[in-house]
Amino acid sequence: MGVVKEKFGVTKDGGEIYAFTLSNSNGMSAKIINYGAILVSLLVPDQKGELADVVLGYDALEDYFSNGSFFGATIGPNANRIGGACFEIDGKTYQIDDNDGGNNLHSHKEEGYHKRIWEASAGTDSVTLTLEGKDGEMGFPGNKKISMTYGLSEDNALTLSYHVSSDQNTIVNMTNHTYFNLSGHQAGKIEDHLLRLNASHYTPTVPGSIPTGEIVPVAGTPFDFTTGKPIGQDINADCRQLKIGQGYDHNFVIDGADGTLREIAEVEDPKSGRKMKAFSSLPGVQFYAGNCIEEETGKGGAAYGPRVGFCLETQYYPDNIHHPAFPAAVFGPGKDYESVTVYQFI
């Protein structure tokens, strides 16, 4: 176990960015940078003990300055979408960035937490990153103190722990936007990966990927992953919801979610034998099959494009501020935001 700190690059303004590499005795390691609290690499052994980097990303800091697909990024203060790019809290209306066809996506594409420099402090097997958010920043109310910790254990579990306090009621719905490919980030399509989700319901959307407000069963639909199946098995089915997302890009409702840490998903790669289990304390997870990854060059010259990585973005349901039946992601004095997500490799 240990943490190694090294310089990763320099920002446009001359700020030094550092990488923190967590490692365990099994050969697994996770590299995190304090720009965007981004997970830039994750080396995981396969069934033969051979290591591969299983997350998409870039070699150079400069490429993360654009990062249109949000590779590895910590998203905040609000992940996913808010309809109409506005919301009301305590009788006051707040207008936020219209950056997704009349809606808001991931708070702000240039000013969000994924483009900020975080303070970083290394522990024996973890790194904690902190930020302060000002009242009115990106249109969101409240002065905020944000903390996010990555930890790596001897049982090959990467734990992501979040804590946010605010002096006003505000929206806090953070996530991590890592794209996984269990064959290795450069290995191509992930459609043969076997996915099981502990989610018997999901939240359908209208065009623009804003939820309708319904919570509907997955049984009998292409969204049924309750017993596990290849990601690509039904991804091109003649289904209006799949056409809206150009494939899977939907929030799944975690069965039995009660704020405690519980298993939400399992993914297995038949090529390498790698298996990943995901756990979360949150009520939802956005399963995104990477349908809109741009054709570009990633780490080591790898060719990236649609469906070469998948995301399991743990979250409160998208646009919950406009749907009273959804669990609310409003936090403030006396009610801090806290969540834990774990990705464990078996």
Short mmCIF file of C-alpha atoms in Angstrom, two decimals:
data_model
loop_
_atom_site.label_atom_id
_atom_site.label_comp_id
_atom_site.label_asym_id
_atom_site.label_seq_id
_atom_site.Cartn_x
_atom_site.Cartn_y
_atom_site.Cartn_z
CA MET A 1 0.00 0.00 0.00
CA GLY A 2 1.14 3.52 -0.62
CA VAL A 3 0.64 6.84 -2.36
CA VAL A 4 3.15 8.36 -4.79
CA LYS A 5 2.92 12.03 -5.75
CA GLU A 6 4.40 13.35 -9.00
CA LYS A 7 4.00 16.37 -11.25
CA PHE A 8 1.47 15.76 -14.04
CA GLY A 9 1.49 19.07 -15.92
CA VAL A 10 0.88 22.80 -15.85
CA THR A 11 -2.38 24.68 -16.40
CA LYS A 12 -2.83 27.54 -18.86
CA ASP A 13 -2.27 29.94 -15.95
CA GLY A 14 0.92 28.22 -14.82
CA GLY A 15 -0.57 26.24 -11.95
CA GLU A 16 1.16 22.95 -11.22
CA ILE A 17 -1.00 19.84 -11.35
CA TYR A 18 -0.02 16.69 -9.50
CA ALA A 19 -0.87 13.02 -9.89
CA PHE A 20 -1.37 10.77 -6.87
CA THR A 21 -0.95 7.04 -7.48
CA LEU A 22 -2.55 4.67 -4.98
CA SER A 23 -1.37 1.06 -5.10
CA ASN A 24 -1.88 -2.22 -3.28
CA SER A 25 0.07 -5.46 -2.99
CA ASN A 26 -1.96 -7.13 -5.76
CA GLY A 27 -0.50 -4.84 -8.42
CA MET A 28 -3.65 -2.75 -8.69
CA SER A 29 -3.14 1.00 -8.84
CA ALA A 30 -5.25 4.13 -9.34
CA LYS A 31 -3.87 7.46 -10.53
CA ILE A 32 -5.79 10.64 -9.69
CA ILE A 33 -4.94 14.23 -10.61
CA ASN A 34 -5.96 17.31 -8.67
CA TYR A 35 -7.26 18.93 -11.86
CA GLY A 36 -10.94 18.00 -11.89
CA ALA A 37 -10.32 15.28 -9.27
CA ILE A 38 -9.99 13.06 -12.34
CA LEU A 39 -9.24 9.35 -12.31
CA VAL A 40 -6.72 9.13 -15.16
CA SER A 41 -5.74 5.47 -14.94
CA LEU A 42 -6.72 2.28 -13.15
CA LEU A 43 -4.44 -0.75 -13.50
CA VAL A 44 -6.23 -4.00 -12.69
CA PRO A 45 -4.98 -7.62 -12.94
CA ASP A 46 -6.89 -10.15 -15.04
CA GLN A 47 -7.43 -13.82 -14.17
CA LYS A 48 -3.80 -14.54 -15.15
CA GLY A 49 -2.48 -11.64 -13.09
CA GLU A 50 -1.71 -9.52 -16.15
CA LEU A 51 -2.31 -5.79 -15.65
CA ALA A 52 -4.28 -3.50 -17.93
CA ASP A 53 -5.49 0.07 -17.62
CA VAL A 54 -9.28 -0.28 -17.65
CA VAL A 55 -10.37 3.39 -17.79
CA LEU A 56 -10.44 5.78 -20.75
CA GLY A 57 -8.41 8.97 -20.62
CA TYR A 58 -5.45 10.94 -21.92
CA ASP A 59 -1.71 10.96 -21.41
CA ALA A 60 -1.37 14.76 -21.25
CA LEU A 61 -2.98 17.30 -18.94
CA GLU A 62 -3.70 19.58 -21.91
CA ASP A 63 -6.20 17.09 -23.32
CA TYR A 64 -8.22 17.25 -20.11
CA PHE A 65 -8.71 21.00 -20.64
CA SER A 66 -11.31 20.09 -23.28
CA ASN A 67 -12.36 16.50 -22.35
CA GLY A 68 -15.72 16.65 -24.10
CA SER A 69 -16.68 13.18 -22.88
CA PHE A 70 -15.77 13.95 -19.23
CA PHE A 71 -13.31 11.02 -19.01
CA GLY A 72 -12.70 10.15 -15.34
CA ALA A 73 -14.06 13.47 -14.12
CA THR A 74 -15.65 14.38 -10.80
CA ILE A 75 -18.89 16.19 -11.69
CA GLY A 76 -20.44 18.86 -9.49
CA PRO A 77 -22.24 20.51 -7.95
CA ASN A 78 -24.91 18.76 -10.04
CA ALA A 79 -24.38 15.78 -12.29
CA ASN A 80 -26.62 14.90 -15.21
CA ARG A 81 -29.48 17.14 -16.39
CA ILE A 82 -31.78 19.84 -15.06
CA GLY A 83 -34.72 20.60 -17.34
CA GLY A 84 -35.09 24.15 -18.61
CA ALA A 85 -31.73 25.09 -17.07
CA CYS A 86 -33.52 26.55 -14.05
CA PHE A 87 -34.96 25.51 -10.72
CA GLU A 88 -36.70 26.91 -7.66
CA ILE A 89 -35.66 26.50 -4.03
CA ASP A 90 -37.39 28.19 -1.08
CA GLY A 91 -39.49 30.29 -3.44
CA LYS A 92 -36.56 31.70 -5.39
CA THR A 93 -35.83 30.85 -9.03
CA TYR A 94 -32.27 30.18 -10.13
CA GLN A 95 -31.13 30.26 -13.76
CA ILE A 96 -28.16 28.07 -14.62
CA ASP A 97 -26.14 27.48 -17.78
CA ASP A 98 -28.18 26.50 -20.85
CA ASN A 99 -25.61 24.12 -22.34
CA ASP A 100 -27.65 21.17 -23.58
CA GLY A 101 -30.43 22.21 -25.95
CA GLY A 102 -32.37 24.31 -23.46
CA ASN A 103 -31.38 22.19 -20.47
CA ASN A 104 -28.37 22.04 -18.16
CA LEU A 105 -25.88 19.18 -18.26
CA HIS A 106 -23.23 18.60 -15.56
CA SER A 107 -23.56 22.11 -14.06
CA HIS A 108 -21.19 23.96 -16.43
CA LYS A 109 -18.88 22.58 -19.10
CA GLU A 110 -16.08 25.08 -18.38
CA GLU A 111 -16.63 26.14 -14.76
CA GLY A 112 -17.79 22.84 -13.24
CA TYR A 113 -15.75 20.99 -10.65
CA HIS A 114 -14.22 18.80 -13.39
CA LYS A 115 -12.33 21.88 -14.63
CA ARG A 116 -11.23 23.17 -11.22
CA ILE A 117 -7.92 22.78 -9.39
CA TRP A 118 -8.53 20.96 -6.11
CA GLU A 119 -6.39 21.03 -2.98
CA ALA A 120 -5.01 17.55 -2.38
CA SER A 121 -3.77 15.72 0.68
CA ALA A 122 -2.38 12.17 0.58
CA GLY A 123 -3.05 9.56 3.25
CA THR A 124 -1.50 6.10 3.59
CA ASP A 125 -3.87 4.50 1.08
CA SER A 126 -5.98 7.44 -0.12
CA VAL A 127 -6.01 10.97 -1.46
CA THR A 128 -8.49 13.60 -0.32
CA LEU A 129 -9.33 16.52 -2.61
CA THR A 130 -11.12 19.65 -1.46
CA LEU A 131 -12.75 22.70 -3.02
CA GLU A 132 -14.71 25.73 -1.92
CA GLY A 133 -17.71 26.87 -3.95
CA LYS A 134 -18.99 30.44 -3.77
CA ASP A 135 -22.62 31.48 -3.48
CA GLY A 136 -23.99 32.11 -6.97
CA GLU A 137 -21.22 30.18 -8.70
CA MET A 138 -22.60 28.69 -11.96
CA GLY A 139 -25.99 29.99 -10.80
CA PHE A 140 -26.25 27.67 -7.77
CA PRO A 141 -26.92 29.15 -4.31
CA GLY A 142 -24.79 28.58 -1.23
CA ASN A 143 -21.20 28.85 -0.11
CA LYS A 144 -20.00 25.25 -0.21
CA LYS A 145 -17.17 23.16 1.18
CA ILE A 146 -16.56 20.12 -1.03
CA SER A 147 -14.50 17.06 -0.15
CA MET A 148 -13.88 13.96 -2.25
CA THR A 149 -11.66 11.02 -1.23
CA TYR A 150 -10.34 8.18 -3.37
CA GLY A 151 -9.21 5.14 -1.41
CA LEU A 152 -7.74 1.82 -2.57
CA SER A 153 -7.92 -1.31 -0.42
CA GLU A 154 -6.14 -4.65 -0.39
CA ASP A 155 -9.31 -6.36 -1.67
CA ASN A 156 -9.07 -4.37 -4.93
CA ALA A 157 -11.84 -1.92 -4.05
CA LEU A 158 -11.62 1.69 -5.21
CA THR A 159 -13.80 3.75 -2.88
CA LEU A 160 -15.07 7.25 -3.73
CA SER A 161 -16.41 9.20 -0.74
CA TYR A 162 -18.04 12.62 -1.04
CA HIS A 163 -19.03 15.28 1.50
CA VAL A 164 -20.51 18.72 0.80
CA SER A 165 -21.77 21.33 3.25
CA SER A 166 -23.60 24.51 2.24
CA ASP A 167 -24.78 27.58 4.12
CA GLN A 168 -27.95 27.73 1.96
CA ASN A 169 -30.31 25.15 0.58
CA THR A 170 -28.94 24.14 -2.79
CA ILE A 171 -28.70 21.26 -5.25
CA VAL A 172 -25.85 18.82 -4.66
CA ASN A 173 -25.78 15.70 -6.82
CA MET A 174 -22.20 14.66 -7.51
CA THR A 175 -20.83 11.74 -9.47
CA ASN A 176 -17.74 10.35 -11.14
CA HIS A 177 -17.77 10.04 -14.93
CA THR A 178 -15.19 7.29 -15.44
CA TYR A 179 -15.54 5.14 -18.56
CA PHE A 180 -14.59 1.50 -18.03
CA ASN A 181 -13.43 -1.11 -20.52
CA LEU A 182 -12.49 -4.24 -18.61
CA SER A 183 -10.47 -5.59 -21.56
CA GLY A 184 -8.29 -2.48 -21.38
CA HIS A 185 -8.98 1.10 -22.39
CA GLN A 186 -7.58 0.53 -25.89
CA ALA A 187 -9.48 -2.73 -26.57
CA GLY A 188 -12.44 -1.41 -28.59
CA LYS A 189 -16.16 -1.99 -28.11
CA ILE A 190 -17.64 -2.97 -24.75
CA GLU A 191 -20.85 -4.45 -26.17
CA ASP A 192 -19.83 -8.01 -25.21
CA HIS A 193 -19.36 -7.09 -21.53
CA LEU A 194 -21.95 -8.84 -19.35
CA LEU A 195 -23.88 -6.39 -17.17
CA ARG A 196 -26.22 -7.07 -14.28
CA LEU A 197 -28.04 -4.20 -12.57
CA ASN A 198 -29.88 -4.49 -9.27
CA ALA A 199 -32.58 -2.26 -10.69
CA SER A 200 -36.07 -3.49 -11.53
CA HIS A 201 -37.18 0.02 -12.56
CA TYR A 202 -35.80 2.96 -14.54
CA THR A 203 -36.81 6.55 -15.33
CA PRO A 204 -37.79 7.03 -19.01
CA THR A 205 -37.08 10.34 -20.71
CA VAL A 206 -38.34 12.71 -23.36
CA PRO A 207 -36.07 13.92 -26.19
CA GLY A 208 -33.24 15.84 -24.54
CA SER A 209 -32.95 13.06 -21.93
CA ILE A 210 -35.08 14.82 -19.31
CA PRO A 211 -37.10 12.32 -17.21
CA THR A 212 -40.84 12.18 -17.70
CA GLY A 213 -41.27 11.79 -13.94
CA GLU A 214 -42.38 8.17 -14.27
CA ILE A 215 -40.69 5.21 -12.59
CA VAL A 216 -41.42 2.17 -14.74
CA PRO A 217 -40.56 -1.55 -14.59
CA VAL A 218 -37.76 -2.85 -16.79
CA ALA A 219 -39.41 -6.27 -17.14
CA GLY A 220 -40.17 -7.12 -20.75
CA THR A 221 -38.09 -4.22 -22.11
CA PRO A 222 -34.51 -3.85 -23.42
CA PHE A 223 -33.74 -2.17 -20.08
CA ASP A 224 -33.98 -5.41 -18.11
CA PHE A 225 -30.48 -6.21 -16.81
CA THR A 226 -31.73 -7.83 -13.61
CA THR A 227 -30.35 -11.26 -14.55
CA GLY A 228 -27.40 -10.01 -16.60
CA LYS A 229 -26.81 -9.93 -20.34
CA PRO A 230 -24.34 -8.53 -22.88
CA ILE A 231 -24.52 -4.74 -23.10
CA GLY A 232 -24.94 -4.97 -26.86
CA GLN A 233 -27.66 -7.63 -26.89
CA ASP A 234 -30.60 -5.19 -27.11
CA ILE A 235 -28.85 -1.86 -27.53
CA ASN A 236 -30.06 -1.39 -31.11
CA ALA A 237 -33.61 -2.62 -30.51
CA ASP A 238 -36.51 -0.78 -32.10
CA CYS A 239 -37.32 1.11 -28.91
CA ARG A 240 -38.15 4.80 -28.58
CA GLN A 241 -36.20 5.17 -25.34
CA LEU A 242 -33.06 3.70 -26.93
CA LYS A 243 -33.45 6.02 -29.89
CA ILE A 244 -33.65 9.03 -27.55
CA GLY A 245 -30.35 8.05 -25.89
CA GLN A 246 -28.76 6.62 -29.05
CA GLY A 247 -28.46 3.50 -26.90
CA TYR A 248 -28.39 3.18 -23.12
CA ASP A 249 -28.05 6.53 -21.36
CA HIS A 250 -30.66 6.25 -18.64
CA ASN A 251 -31.09 6.39 -14.89
CA PHE A 252 -31.80 3.07 -13.23
CA VAL A 253 -33.58 2.95 -9.87
CA ILE A 254 -31.61 0.91 -7.34
CA ASP A 255 -33.71 -1.77 -5.66
CA GLY A 256 -34.10 -1.24 -1.93
CA ALA A 257 -32.03 1.96 -1.83
CA ASP A 258 -32.12 3.38 1.69
CA GLY A 259 -28.94 5.45 1.98
CA THR A 260 -26.77 2.51 3.05
CA LEU A 261 -24.02 1.04 0.90
CA ARG A 262 -25.38 -1.78 -1.26
CA GLU A 263 -24.38 -3.69 -4.38
CA ILE A 264 -25.88 -2.06 -7.46
CA ALA A 265 -24.17 -3.73 -10.41
CA GLU A 266 -21.78 -6.38 -11.66
CA VAL A 267 -19.91 -6.30 -14.96
CA GLU A 268 -17.83 -9.13 -16.41
CA ASP A 269 -15.54 -9.10 -19.44
CA PRO A 270 -15.53 -12.55 -21.09
CA LYS A 271 -12.21 -11.85 -22.84
CA SER A 272 -10.02 -11.04 -19.84
CA GLY A 273 -12.12 -12.58 -17.10
CA ARG A 274 -12.08 -9.31 -15.17
CA LYS A 275 -15.16 -8.75 -13.07
CA MET A 276 -16.19 -5.50 -11.41
CA LYS A 277 -18.83 -5.04 -8.75
CA ALA A 278 -20.25 -1.59 -8.03
CA PHE A 279 -21.71 -0.48 -4.71
CA SER A 280 -23.36 2.81 -3.78
CA SER A 281 -25.31 4.58 -1.06
CA LEU A 282 -27.23 6.57 -3.69
CA PRO A 283 -30.71 5.78 -5.10
CA GLY A 284 -29.84 5.80 -8.81
CA VAL A 285 -27.18 5.01 -11.37
CA GLN A 286 -26.84 6.37 -14.89
CA PHE A 287 -25.81 3.50 -17.11
CA TYR A 288 -24.22 5.10 -20.17
CA ALA A 289 -22.93 2.82 -22.92
CA GLY A 290 -20.63 5.49 -24.38
CA ASN A 291 -22.86 5.99 -27.41
CA CYS A 292 -21.56 9.48 -28.15
CA ILE A 293 -17.85 9.18 -27.41
CA GLU A 294 -16.10 11.23 -30.06
CA GLU A 295 -13.63 9.70 -32.49
CA GLU A 296 -10.34 10.77 -30.92
CA THR A 297 -6.94 9.59 -29.70
CA GLY A 298 -6.63 8.49 -26.09
CA LYS A 299 -3.83 7.19 -23.89
CA GLY A 300 -0.96 5.50 -25.69
CA GLY A 301 -2.39 6.42 -29.09
CA ALA A 302 -5.54 4.35 -28.52
CA ALA A 303 -8.40 4.96 -30.96
CA TYR A 304 -11.54 5.95 -29.06
CA GLY A 305 -15.05 6.20 -30.44
CA PRO A 306 -18.66 5.23 -29.68
CA ARG A 307 -19.16 2.40 -27.19
CA VAL A 308 -15.53 1.74 -26.33
CA GLY A 309 -16.27 2.44 -22.66
CA PHE A 310 -19.26 2.39 -20.30
CA CYS A 311 -20.15 4.49 -17.26
CA LEU A 312 -21.95 3.62 -14.04
CA GLU A 313 -22.57 7.14 -12.68
CA THR A 314 -24.08 6.86 -9.21
CA GLN A 315 -26.52 9.68 -8.49
CA TYR A 316 -29.83 11.07 -7.38
CA TYR A 317 -32.22 10.79 -10.33
CA PRO A 318 -31.76 13.44 -13.05
CA ASP A 319 -33.94 16.57 -12.82
CA ASN A 320 -35.23 15.49 -9.41
CA ILE A 321 -35.80 19.13 -8.46
CA HIS A 322 -38.79 19.16 -10.85
CA HIS A 323 -40.28 15.80 -9.84
CA PRO A 324 -41.63 15.55 -6.28
CA ALA A 325 -41.87 11.75 -6.50
CA PHE A 326 -38.08 11.50 -6.98
CA PRO A 327 -35.67 11.53 -4.01
CA ALA A 328 -34.58 15.15 -3.56
CA ALA A 329 -30.97 16.26 -3.90
CA VAL A 330 -31.44 19.49 -1.93
CA PHE A 331 -28.97 20.05 0.90
CA GLY A 332 -28.10 22.94 3.18
CA PRO A 333 -27.80 23.99 6.82
CA GLY A 334 -28.22 20.96 9.05
CA LYS A 335 -28.27 18.56 6.11
CA ASP A 336 -24.92 17.85 4.46
CA TYR A 337 -24.52 15.84 1.29
CA GLU A 338 -22.70 12.54 1.80
CA SER A 339 -22.31 9.55 -0.50
CA VAL A 340 -20.07 6.55 -1.08
CA THR A 341 -19.45 4.61 -4.29
CA VAL A 342 -17.20 1.55 -4.58
CA TYR A 343 -15.84 -0.19 -7.67
CA GLN A 344 -14.40 -3.54 -6.64
CA PHE A 345 -12.51 -5.90 -8.95
CA ILE A 346 -12.94 -9.61 -8.34
#
